[in-house]
Coordinates of C-alpha atoms and ligand atoms in Angstrom, one line a residue:
M130 CA 59.8 -82.9 97.3
N131 CA 60.1 -82.0 93.6
E132 CA 56.5 -84.7 92.8
R133 CA 55.0 -82.7 95.1
D134 CA 56.4 -79.0 93.7
S135 CA 55.8 -80.5 90.2
E136 CA 52.2 -81.3 91.4
Q137 CA 51.5 -78.0 92.3
V138 CA 52.7 -76.8 89.0
A139 CA 50.9 -79.6 86.8
Q140 CA 47.9 -78.8 88.6
M141 CA 47.7 -74.8 87.8
L142 CA 49.0 -75.9 84.7
I143 CA 45.0 -77.5 84.0
A144 CA 43.7 -75.4 86.3
R145 CA 44.2 -72.7 82.7
G146 CA 42.6 -75.2 80.5
H147 CA 46.7 -77.4 79.5
T148 CA 46.7 -81.1 79.8
I149 CA 49.2 -83.4 80.1
T150 CA 49.8 -85.7 77.2
A151 CA 51.1 -89.1 78.4
E152 CA 53.8 -88.7 75.6
A153 CA 56.5 -86.2 75.1
E154 CA 56.0 -86.3 71.8
G155 CA 52.7 -84.3 71.8
A156 CA 53.7 -81.7 73.9
D157 CA 53.9 -77.6 73.2
V158 CA 54.7 -77.0 76.2
V159 CA 58.3 -79.1 77.9
L160 CA 59.0 -78.9 81.3
L161 CA 61.3 -80.4 83.1
N162 CA 62.0 -80.0 87.2
T163 CA 65.5 -80.6 87.8
C164 CA 67.6 -81.6 90.9
S165 CA 70.7 -81.0 91.8
V166 CA 71.4 -83.2 94.9
R167 CA 73.9 -85.2 92.9
D168 CA 76.1 -84.5 89.3
L169 CA 74.3 -87.2 87.7
A170 CA 70.7 -85.9 88.2
E171 CA 72.0 -82.5 86.4
Q172 CA 73.8 -84.4 83.5
K173 CA 70.4 -86.5 82.9
A174 CA 68.2 -83.2 82.8
L175 CA 70.8 -81.9 80.3
G176 CA 70.8 -84.8 78.1
K177 CA 66.6 -85.4 78.2
M178 CA 66.8 -81.2 77.4
G179 CA 69.1 -82.2 74.7
M180 CA 66.9 -84.7 72.9
L181 CA 63.9 -83.6 73.6
R182 CA 64.7 -80.6 71.1
A183 CA 64.2 -83.0 68.4
L184 CA 60.0 -82.0 68.9
S185 CA 60.1 -78.4 67.7
R186 CA 61.5 -79.5 64.3
N187 CA 58.0 -79.3 62.4
R188 CA 55.5 -77.1 65.2
P189 CA 56.4 -74.5 67.7
V190 CA 57.6 -76.0 71.6
I191 CA 58.2 -74.0 75.0
Y192 CA 60.3 -75.7 76.7
G193 CA 61.6 -74.9 80.1
F194 CA 63.9 -76.4 83.1
L195 CA 61.9 -75.6 86.9
G196 CA 64.4 -76.4 90.6
C197 CA 66.6 -76.6 91.8
M198 CA 69.2 -76.4 88.4
A199 CA 67.6 -73.6 87.2
Q200 CA 67.9 -72.1 90.4
S201 CA 71.7 -72.9 90.6
R202 CA 72.8 -72.4 87.1
G203 CA 70.0 -69.7 86.3
A204 CA 70.3 -67.9 82.9
A205 CA 73.8 -69.7 82.3
L206 CA 71.8 -72.4 81.9
L207 CA 70.9 -70.9 77.7
R208 CA 74.7 -70.8 76.8
E209 CA 74.6 -74.9 77.1
V210 CA 71.2 -75.4 76.3
P211 CA 69.6 -72.2 73.5
H212 CA 66.3 -73.4 72.6
L213 CA 64.9 -72.8 76.7
D214 CA 62.4 -69.9 77.3
L215 CA 61.8 -71.2 80.9
I216 CA 64.0 -70.9 83.5
V217 CA 62.0 -70.5 86.8
G218 CA 63.8 -71.6 90.4
T219 CA 62.6 -73.2 93.7
Q220 CA 60.8 -70.6 95.0
K221 CA 59.0 -69.6 91.7
F222 CA 56.7 -72.3 90.7
H223 CA 53.4 -70.4 91.0
R224 CA 54.5 -68.1 88.6
V225 CA 55.4 -71.1 85.5
A226 CA 51.8 -70.7 84.7
D227 CA 52.4 -67.0 83.8
Y228 CA 55.3 -67.8 82.3
V229 CA 54.3 -70.5 80.7
D230 CA 51.3 -68.3 78.3
Q231 CA 53.5 -65.8 77.9
A232 CA 55.5 -67.1 76.2
I233 CA 52.8 -69.6 74.1
E234 CA 52.0 -65.8 73.0
R235 CA 55.6 -64.6 71.7
K236 CA 56.8 -67.7 70.5
W237 CA 53.9 -69.0 68.4
A238 CA 53.0 -65.2 67.2
A239 CA 57.1 -65.2 66.3
R240 CA 57.7 -68.9 65.6
R241 CA 61.8 -69.3 66.3
D242 CA 63.6 -69.4 69.5
D243 CA 65.3 -65.7 71.2
I244 CA 67.0 -66.5 73.3
R245 CA 67.1 -62.5 74.8
F246 CA 62.8 -63.1 74.5
S247 CA 63.7 -66.4 77.3
V248 CA 62.2 -65.4 81.0
V249 CA 64.7 -66.4 83.9
D250 CA 63.1 -66.3 87.6
V251 CA 65.5 -67.1 90.3
E252 CA 64.3 -64.4 92.4
E253 CA 64.3 -64.9 96.7
E254 CA 59.8 -65.0 96.6
Q255 CA 58.2 -63.6 100.9
D256 CA 56.3 -66.7 102.1
S257 CA 57.0 -69.0 98.5
Q258 CA 56.1 -71.8 101.2
S259 CA 52.7 -71.0 100.8
T260 CA 52.1 -71.6 97.5
I261 CA 52.7 -75.3 97.1
R262 CA 49.1 -75.7 98.0
D263 CA 47.0 -77.6 95.3
H264 CA 46.8 -81.1 94.5
L265 CA 46.5 -82.9 91.8
L266 CA 44.3 -86.0 92.6
G267 CA 44.3 -88.8 90.4
D268 CA 40.9 -91.8 90.8
K269 CA 41.0 -92.8 94.5
Q270 CA 44.1 -91.8 95.1
V271 CA 44.4 -92.3 98.9
T272 CA 48.1 -90.6 98.8
A273 CA 49.4 -87.2 99.8
F274 CA 52.7 -84.8 100.6
V275 CA 52.0 -82.0 102.1
S276 CA 54.8 -79.5 101.9
I277 CA 55.2 -77.8 104.9
M278 CA 58.5 -76.1 105.1
Q279 CA 61.0 -74.8 103.2
G280 CA 64.9 -74.2 102.8
C281 CA 67.2 -75.8 105.2
N282 CA 69.2 -73.7 107.8
M283 CA 71.8 -76.5 108.7
H284 CA 74.7 -76.2 106.3
C285 CA 76.1 -80.0 106.2
T286 CA 79.0 -79.1 103.8
F287 CA 78.5 -81.6 101.0
C288 CA 74.8 -80.5 100.4
I289 CA 74.1 -78.2 97.4
V290 CA 70.5 -78.1 99.4
P291 CA 70.8 -74.6 101.6
Y292 CA 72.4 -72.6 98.2
T293 CA 68.8 -73.8 96.3
R294 CA 65.8 -73.9 98.6
G295 CA 67.2 -71.0 100.6
H296 CA 67.0 -70.6 104.6
E297 CA 63.9 -72.5 106.2
R298 CA 60.3 -70.8 106.2
S299 CA 57.8 -72.8 107.4
R300 CA 53.9 -72.5 107.0
P301 CA 51.3 -71.6 109.1
P302 CA 49.7 -74.7 111.1
A303 CA 46.0 -73.7 110.7
E304 CA 46.6 -73.6 107.0
I305 CA 48.4 -76.7 107.0
V306 CA 45.5 -78.3 108.8
K307 CA 42.5 -76.7 105.7
E308 CA 45.0 -78.4 103.5
V309 CA 44.9 -81.6 104.6
R310 CA 41.1 -81.6 105.7
A311 CA 40.4 -80.9 102.4
L312 CA 42.4 -83.9 101.3
V313 CA 40.6 -86.1 103.5
A314 CA 37.6 -84.9 102.1
R315 CA 38.5 -86.1 98.7
G316 CA 39.6 -89.5 100.0
V317 CA 42.5 -89.1 101.2
K318 CA 43.8 -91.3 103.9
E319 CA 47.3 -90.8 104.2
V320 CA 49.4 -87.6 104.8
T321 CA 53.1 -87.7 104.0
L322 CA 54.4 -84.4 106.0
L323 CA 57.8 -82.9 103.6
G324 CA 60.9 -80.7 104.6
Q325 CA 64.3 -80.6 104.2
I326 CA 64.6 -81.2 108.1
V327 CA 61.0 -81.7 109.1
N328 CA 61.1 -82.7 112.7
L329 CA 62.4 -78.9 113.4
Y330 CA 59.3 -77.3 111.6
G331 CA 58.6 -73.7 112.8
R332 CA 61.4 -73.4 115.1
H333 CA 62.1 -69.6 113.9
E334 CA 58.8 -68.9 113.2
F335 CA 56.1 -70.7 116.0
P336 CA 56.8 -70.9 119.8
S337 CA 57.0 -74.6 122.2
F338 CA 54.1 -75.2 123.7
D339 CA 53.4 -77.1 126.9
G340 CA 56.2 -79.6 126.6
K341 CA 56.1 -79.9 123.1
S342 CA 57.9 -78.2 119.4
P343 CA 55.6 -76.8 117.0
F344 CA 55.9 -79.8 114.4
V345 CA 54.4 -82.2 117.7
Q346 CA 52.1 -79.8 118.4
L347 CA 51.5 -79.8 113.9
L348 CA 51.2 -83.7 114.2
D349 CA 48.6 -83.0 117.4
A350 CA 46.4 -81.5 114.9
L351 CA 46.0 -83.8 112.7
Q352 CA 45.7 -86.3 114.5
Q353 CA 41.9 -84.7 115.2
T354 CA 41.7 -84.9 111.7
D355 CA 37.9 -87.2 110.8
G356 CA 38.9 -89.8 108.2
L357 CA 42.7 -88.7 108.1
E358 CA 44.6 -92.6 108.7
R359 CA 47.9 -92.4 108.6
I360 CA 50.5 -89.7 108.9
R361 CA 53.9 -89.8 107.4
F362 CA 57.0 -87.0 107.6
T363 CA 60.2 -87.3 106.2
S364 CA 63.1 -86.2 106.3
P365 CA 63.5 -85.4 109.6
H366 CA 66.9 -84.7 110.9
P367 CA 68.6 -86.5 114.1
I368 CA 69.3 -83.3 115.4
G369 CA 66.0 -82.1 116.4
F370 CA 65.0 -85.4 116.8
R371 CA 63.4 -85.1 120.9
N372 CA 61.7 -87.1 123.9
D373 CA 58.3 -84.7 122.7
L374 CA 58.3 -86.7 119.1
I375 CA 59.8 -89.8 119.6
E376 CA 56.8 -90.1 122.3
S377 CA 54.0 -89.2 119.6
F378 CA 54.5 -92.3 118.5
A379 CA 53.3 -94.2 121.9
R380 CA 50.4 -91.2 121.8
L381 CA 49.4 -90.3 118.3
P382 CA 47.6 -93.7 116.8
K383 CA 47.5 -92.3 113.3
L384 CA 51.3 -91.6 113.5
V385 CA 52.3 -94.0 111.4
E386 CA 56.2 -96.2 112.3
H387 CA 58.2 -95.5 110.3
I388 CA 61.5 -93.0 110.6
H389 CA 62.9 -92.0 107.8
L390 CA 65.9 -90.7 109.6
P391 CA 69.8 -89.4 107.9
L392 CA 72.9 -91.0 109.4
Q393 CA 75.0 -90.1 106.8
S394 CA 78.1 -91.8 108.3
G395 CA 79.2 -93.8 111.4
S396 CA 82.3 -92.6 112.3
N397 CA 82.2 -89.1 114.1
R398 CA 85.5 -87.8 112.1
V399 CA 83.2 -87.7 109.5
L400 CA 80.1 -86.6 110.6
K401 CA 82.4 -83.7 112.5
A402 CA 84.0 -82.9 108.2
M403 CA 80.5 -83.2 107.5
H404 CA 78.9 -80.8 109.8
R405 CA 76.1 -83.4 110.4
T406 CA 76.6 -82.3 114.5
Y407 CA 75.9 -84.8 116.2
T408 CA 77.6 -88.2 116.9
A409 CA 77.4 -92.1 115.8
E410 CA 76.7 -92.8 119.7
K411 CA 74.0 -90.4 120.0
Y412 CA 72.3 -91.3 116.9
I413 CA 72.7 -95.0 118.2
S414 CA 71.7 -93.5 121.5
L415 CA 68.6 -92.2 119.5
V416 CA 67.6 -95.3 117.5
D417 CA 67.3 -96.8 120.8
R418 CA 64.9 -94.6 122.7
I419 CA 63.0 -94.6 119.7
R420 CA 62.5 -98.3 119.9
A421 CA 61.9 -98.4 123.3
V422 CA 58.7 -96.0 122.7
T423 CA 58.2 -98.0 119.6
P424 CA 59.7 -101.6 119.3
D425 CA 57.9 -102.5 115.8
V426 CA 59.7 -99.3 114.5
A427 CA 60.9 -99.4 111.1
I428 CA 64.0 -97.6 110.2
T429 CA 65.5 -96.2 107.1
T430 CA 68.9 -94.3 107.0
D431 CA 70.4 -91.9 103.5
I432 CA 74.4 -92.7 104.2
I433 CA 76.9 -91.4 101.8
V434 CA 80.4 -93.3 101.4
G435 CA 83.5 -92.5 99.8
F436 CA 83.0 -88.2 101.5
P437 CA 86.7 -86.3 101.3
G438 CA 89.1 -87.1 103.3
E439 CA 87.2 -91.4 104.6
S440 CA 89.6 -93.5 104.7
E441 CA 89.0 -97.2 105.2
Q442 CA 88.7 -97.2 109.2
D443 CA 86.0 -94.5 109.0
Y444 CA 84.0 -96.7 106.2
A445 CA 84.5 -99.6 108.8
K446 CA 82.6 -97.7 111.6
T447 CA 79.9 -97.1 108.7
R448 CA 79.8 -100.6 108.3
E449 CA 79.4 -101.3 111.6
L450 CA 77.0 -98.6 112.7
V451 CA 74.8 -100.1 110.1
D452 CA 75.4 -103.8 111.6
R453 CA 74.0 -102.6 114.8
V454 CA 70.7 -101.1 113.9
G455 CA 69.9 -103.2 110.9
F456 CA 68.1 -100.6 109.3
D457 CA 64.4 -101.0 107.1
N458 CA 66.4 -100.4 104.2
A459 CA 69.1 -97.2 102.5
F460 CA 69.7 -95.8 100.2
V461 CA 73.6 -94.6 100.2
F462 CA 75.2 -92.7 98.0
K463 CA 78.5 -92.7 96.9
Y464 CA 79.8 -88.8 97.2
S465 CA 79.7 -86.5 94.7
K466 CA 81.3 -83.5 94.3
R467 CA 78.8 -80.2 94.6
K468 CA 79.5 -77.4 93.1
G469 CA 79.4 -74.0 95.7
T470 CA 79.4 -76.2 99.1
P471 CA 82.4 -76.6 101.2
A472 CA 83.8 -80.1 100.7
S473 CA 84.2 -80.1 97.1
Q474 CA 87.0 -77.9 98.4
M475 CA 87.7 -80.4 100.6
E476 CA 91.3 -82.2 99.9
G477 CA 90.9 -86.2 100.2
Q478 CA 88.5 -86.3 97.0
L479 CA 88.8 -89.9 96.9
P480 CA 88.5 -91.7 93.5
D481 CA 85.6 -93.0 91.7
S482 CA 86.7 -97.0 91.9
V483 CA 87.1 -96.2 96.3
K484 CA 83.7 -95.1 96.0
E485 CA 82.4 -97.6 94.2
E486 CA 83.6 -100.8 96.2
R487 CA 82.9 -98.8 99.5
N488 CA 79.0 -98.4 98.2
Q489 CA 78.9 -101.9 96.6
D490 CA 80.1 -103.7 99.8
L491 CA 77.4 -101.4 102.2
L492 CA 74.5 -102.2 99.3
E493 CA 74.9 -105.7 100.4
L494 CA 75.3 -105.4 104.0
V495 CA 71.9 -103.0 104.1
N496 CA 70.1 -106.0 101.4
R497 CA 71.0 -108.3 103.8
W498 CA 69.4 -106.0 106.6
A499 CA 65.9 -105.7 104.7
K500 CA 65.9 -109.3 103.5
R501 CA 65.9 -110.2 107.7
R502 CA 64.0 -107.0 108.3
N503 CA 60.9 -108.3 106.2
E504 CA 61.1 -111.8 107.1
I505 CA 59.2 -110.6 110.0
F506 CA 56.3 -110.5 109.0
L507 CA 56.2 -114.0 107.4
G508 CA 53.1 -116.1 108.2
K509 CA 51.5 -112.6 109.9
T510 CA 48.7 -110.0 109.0
I511 CA 49.2 -106.6 108.7
E512 CA 47.5 -103.5 107.8
I513 CA 47.8 -102.1 104.8
L514 CA 46.9 -99.6 102.5
C515 CA 45.3 -100.3 98.6
E516 CA 47.2 -98.0 96.6
G517 CA 46.0 -99.9 93.1
A518 CA 47.1 -101.4 90.4
S519 CA 50.6 -102.7 90.7
K520 CA 52.9 -101.0 88.4
T521 CA 54.5 -104.2 87.3
N522 CA 51.8 -106.3 87.0
S523 CA 48.2 -105.1 86.4
D524 CA 46.9 -107.9 87.7
R525 CA 48.0 -107.3 91.6
L526 CA 47.1 -105.0 93.6
V527 CA 49.9 -103.0 95.8
G528 CA 49.5 -101.0 99.0
R529 CA 51.5 -100.4 102.2
T530 CA 52.3 -101.1 105.7
R531 CA 52.5 -98.7 108.5
G532 CA 56.1 -99.2 108.4
N533 CA 56.0 -98.7 104.7
K534 CA 56.7 -102.2 103.4
I535 CA 55.5 -102.2 100.0
V536 CA 52.9 -105.4 99.5
V537 CA 52.1 -107.1 96.3
F538 CA 48.1 -109.5 96.3
E539 CA 46.0 -110.2 94.2
G540 CA 42.5 -109.2 95.1
A541 CA 39.5 -107.2 93.5
R542 CA 40.3 -103.6 92.3
E543 CA 37.5 -102.8 95.2
H544 CA 40.7 -102.1 97.8
T545 CA 42.2 -99.7 95.7
G546 CA 42.0 -96.4 98.5
N547 CA 41.0 -99.1 101.8
L548 CA 43.0 -100.5 104.6
L549 CA 42.9 -104.2 104.9
N550 CA 44.7 -106.7 106.4
V551 CA 46.5 -108.8 104.1
R552 CA 48.8 -112.2 105.2
I553 CA 51.8 -112.5 104.6
H554 CA 54.1 -116.0 102.4
R555 CA 56.4 -114.0 100.6
C556 CA 59.5 -111.5 101.0
T557 CA 62.3 -109.5 98.9
G558 CA 64.9 -107.0 100.9
Y559 CA 61.8 -104.6 98.7
T560 CA 59.1 -106.6 98.6
L561 CA 56.2 -108.5 100.9
Y562 CA 54.1 -111.0 99.0
G563 CA 50.8 -112.0 100.5
E564 CA 46.9 -112.6 100.1
P565 CA 44.2 -110.3 101.6
V566 CA 42.3 -111.8 104.6
S567 CA 38.9 -110.5 105.6
R568 CA 39.1 -107.9 108.6
Ligands
SF4_789 S1 70.1 -81.3 106.4 FE1 69.6 -81.9 104.7 S2 69.0 -80.4 103.1 FE2 69.2 -79.0 105.4 S3 71.9 -79.0 104.3 FE3 71.7 -80.7 105.3 S4 72.1 -82.9 104.0 FE4 71.4 -80.7 102.9

């Protein structure tokens, strides 16, 4: 979501005649879009902004923090980082280009930092969910993110998102369909629909119809888009993952076989304390129902270890559930206290050593499953969408399967942007390696 928001800001700046520099040293404007999900992310952003101050030694430079940390800390950031010119929250990305231009005018004239002139805008904005809609596509780019809603009303006790992103607001379906059609006209073949609880899209704004939720109705509409090959979405909440959505995977050929389904914990006691509103049994039953309809589906997840009060028995239940489901992959996080959230005030905060031990132990299990799930593809031919040169080895190409597995292979650059079949001959837990075969 942050990548998508940054893309919107960059697109608006470029439309005003700015250009993007490859190196920070060449920049007159430095904007850091920040994440608040864990404390480490905030510390990194603060450290980086501190280091970047050196750029302004010989010339005026505009500095800005955007996004979640800007939203949650607001003007207080000026005390920590006095060279900041802009602090722009999560509902105001569309105003950044205006603020940059104002700051440039003022700073070039005054040639000095003065926090009295810094812009702090973290107010709510009506319809901000509809302002993330412009795209900055690279050469032969075939995948794009599409933001369909903002905010979240679920109030999981560990999560800062409801405080940084506000309450749920969804875009009208017709606007989204128009945006996707425009992307396809520019060469995009795969879209990923974004929302904090994406499957609950539109629940406050639009009615269900014919037994289908607003989200499933949107998927139906996108299925009709000629030229679009693949539809993904992230991240759904297990609550609200109902039969209409499960059946869509069998019904809609463009909807790919990958679901990122956040679990967070396998212990009912911890799930309750997290306010996740489902049980481990319900989660497993959901996975079973999904697999009954779509046997080849890849399921990935998010898990937090070391939540306040998590006992050895609670952790053992998470481990057991991970082994029962056999995830294709998982993001495992050590619980990180977020100021203002209910969990940060709970008793039973665990020492980092315990969190680290559980983190390592669970990662080892997750990695074992990831390898096992990838080995299924050895010797098989699968369809991939080629995204271009591999970042680690420009002589190779990289693409993704419908199940979101990364495939690295040797082949001609002309494959970029195409669907093609690749025979897999080697794998790790993260990557499949293969060679193209004729389609
Ligand atoms: S559903 Fe996701 S975004 Fe919403 S509060 Fe829970 S963890 Fe945060």
